[in-house]
Amino acid sequence: MITDQKAIRALAWSAIDRTCQQLVQLLVGILLARLLAPDDFGLMGIIMFFAGVSYTLVEGGLGQAVIKEHKNAHQYYSSVWYMHMAFSLLIYITFFLTAPLIAKFFHQEHLTQIIRVLFCALIFNAGYLIQYTQLTIQLNYKAIAYINFISTILSGIAGITLAYCNVGVWALVVQQVSYHFIRLCAFSLHTRWKPQGRFSTEFIRKYGRFSANLLGTGLLNALFTNLYAFCIGKLYPIKQTGYYTQAQRQNDTIQFTFMSIFNSVSYNLFAQTQHNIHHQKELFNKIIHKANLLTIPLFIILAATSPALFDLLLGKQWIPAIPYFQLLCVSQLFTITDLLCYNLLNARGNTQLTFRVECLKKGCMLFSLLLLPIGIHYTLIAYIGICWVFTIIWLYLVHKEITLGVRSIWQDLVPAIAIGCIAGCLIWNINILIPQATPGWMLTKISIGFTTYALLTAKVYPHLLHEIKIIIKTLQSNKDE
């Protein structure tokens, strides 16, 4: 039985994990952006298209299937681990052999060796996926937080050290590989779990279709997450790809922070309350309310402050990336809403439905690529429209599934949008009146924006401070566990 205290504690530790991890990654990313050239990030942007697909193939929806079978999951651990390792080795061999062809396609001979080294991380990743799933089922996000933080710090130090040694894109490669290797060691040491017994086909027979639908959806997301960078790399100079990749990288730092906080926790909670629709509906309402209040205003404020942020933190060489970052922020306003709807429907067994919706969305994104030869900006504007339309579709599907009141959802969305727009417009006007990008003025603009956000939130949601205090007390009461 999932109690409110367990749910709060899991969500809070997940938030601490992602916030700390992404803050470190942001700092490391800023230092690497100052030390490396746009061309280096352009090369990584191309490779991440293939890497993203590969990581998804290795996971294969198996982790979520194990979570769904949480009561008897232990009997399937070894079989799932064997499948993860087999997939990772097969994919690594495939890319090892085809790396020269990929390098020739993009006219970048360096890609051959980069791919062969970078994809070692895929095998390390496969080695710890089941241990990560075990801790997720136990709602032990505290242990996950410590492991992620240590891995991010050590891999970041490795990347920065090599960047100072002027090795170029190899600093980014070593950062990726070392991150997954350290996680493999840490998860193995913490769980003390080792694969045992023979491979069993029972899990495949029982959850094959469920995992296949999740794999299909995951593949679509992985393909299209880096598809724009892939196509830009083919149609535009590698430096332009670097600008877009940097904008996407900074946007993803914020986006993935919140997605990681709400993804595994929300799916786990929805899966364990799937037979109690009333409790599930209450959980959904609580989570989506907090998520929108956090994410929507933040993305608007980031879009407004991005000119000063990019200039001061990343350097003047990255100023051409600012418009891309602003458009990506606008496109991600409702990403967490989409994620929560997606997880709720999957937890209730509607993986085929979510897969079809994702197929439709990705088809629309393919049409947006027709605008790419005209300009990257036009493609991103079309992408914004697609994202917003599909948010409405996701909310409608959840409304049909659990009879969720549409009015209650809009009561959460509209105030969050209004708060973000007021704070964002205030910063935007200050940027026009005071265009200086000195550290003092930048901090002033950011402070004004977030102070406005905090005051408006306190006015519209006076009970929120009390709920935050409850979360802090819950963490303190469990600190020795």
PDB file of N, CA and C in Angstrom, residues 76-83 198-200:
ATOM      1  N   TYR A  76      12.165 -12.462 -11.874  1.00  0.00           N
ATOM      2  CA  TYR A  76      12.473 -12.148 -13.270  1.00  0.00           C
ATOM      3  C   TYR A  76      13.758 -11.330 -13.424  1.00  0.00           C
ATOM      4  N   TYR A  77      14.399 -10.956 -12.336  1.00  0.00           N
ATOM      5  CA  TYR A  77      15.557 -10.062 -12.402  1.00  0.00           C
ATOM      6  C   TYR A  77      16.662 -10.605 -13.316  1.00  0.00           C
ATOM      7  N   SER A  78      17.043 -11.863 -13.110  1.00  0.00           N
ATOM      8  CA  SER A  78      18.162 -12.427 -13.872  1.00  0.00           C
ATOM      9  C   SER A  78      17.848 -12.499 -15.362  1.00  0.00           C
ATOM     10  N   SER A  79      16.627 -12.918 -15.696  1.00  0.00           N
ATOM     11  CA  SER A  79      16.248 -13.033 -17.107  1.00  0.00           C
ATOM     12  C   SER A  79      16.300 -11.681 -17.803  1.00  0.00           C
ATOM     13  N   VAL A  80      15.813 -10.651 -17.125  1.00  0.00           N
ATOM     14  CA  VAL A  80      15.821  -9.306 -17.704  1.00  0.00           C
ATOM     15  C   VAL A  80      17.256  -8.807 -17.854  1.00  0.00           C
ATOM     16  N   TRP A  81      18.108  -9.101 -16.865  1.00  0.00           N
ATOM     17  CA  TRP A  81      19.518  -8.680 -16.958  1.00  0.00           C
ATOM     18  C   TRP A  81      20.201  -9.326 -18.157  1.00  0.00           C
ATOM     19  N   TYR A  82      19.950 -10.620 -18.376  1.00  0.00           N
ATOM     20  CA  TYR A  82      20.537 -11.309 -19.530  1.00  0.00           C
ATOM     21  C   TYR A  82      20.087 -10.660 -20.840  1.00  0.00           C
ATOM     22  N   MET A  83      18.816 -10.284 -20.916  1.00  0.00           N
ATOM     23  CA  MET A  83      18.307  -9.654 -22.140  1.00  0.00           C
ATOM     24  C   MET A  83      18.949  -8.292 -22.357  1.00  0.00           C
ATOM     25  N   ARG A 198      19.014 -19.718 -14.692  1.00  0.00           N
ATOM     26  CA  ARG A 198      18.959 -19.735 -16.143  1.00  0.00           C
ATOM     27  C   ARG A 198      17.984 -18.687 -16.662  1.00  0.00           C
ATOM     28  N   PHE A 199      18.090 -18.455 -17.949  1.00  0.00           N
ATOM     29  CA  PHE A 199      17.172 -17.518 -18.602  1.00  0.00           C
ATOM     30  C   PHE A 199      15.784 -18.153 -18.702  1.00  0.00           C
ATOM     31  N   SER A 200      14.754 -17.386 -18.334  1.00  0.00           N
ATOM     32  CA  SER A 200      13.374 -17.864 -18.376  1.00  0.00           C
ATOM     33  C   SER A 200      12.585 -17.078 -19.415  1.00  0.00           C
TER      34      SER A 200
END
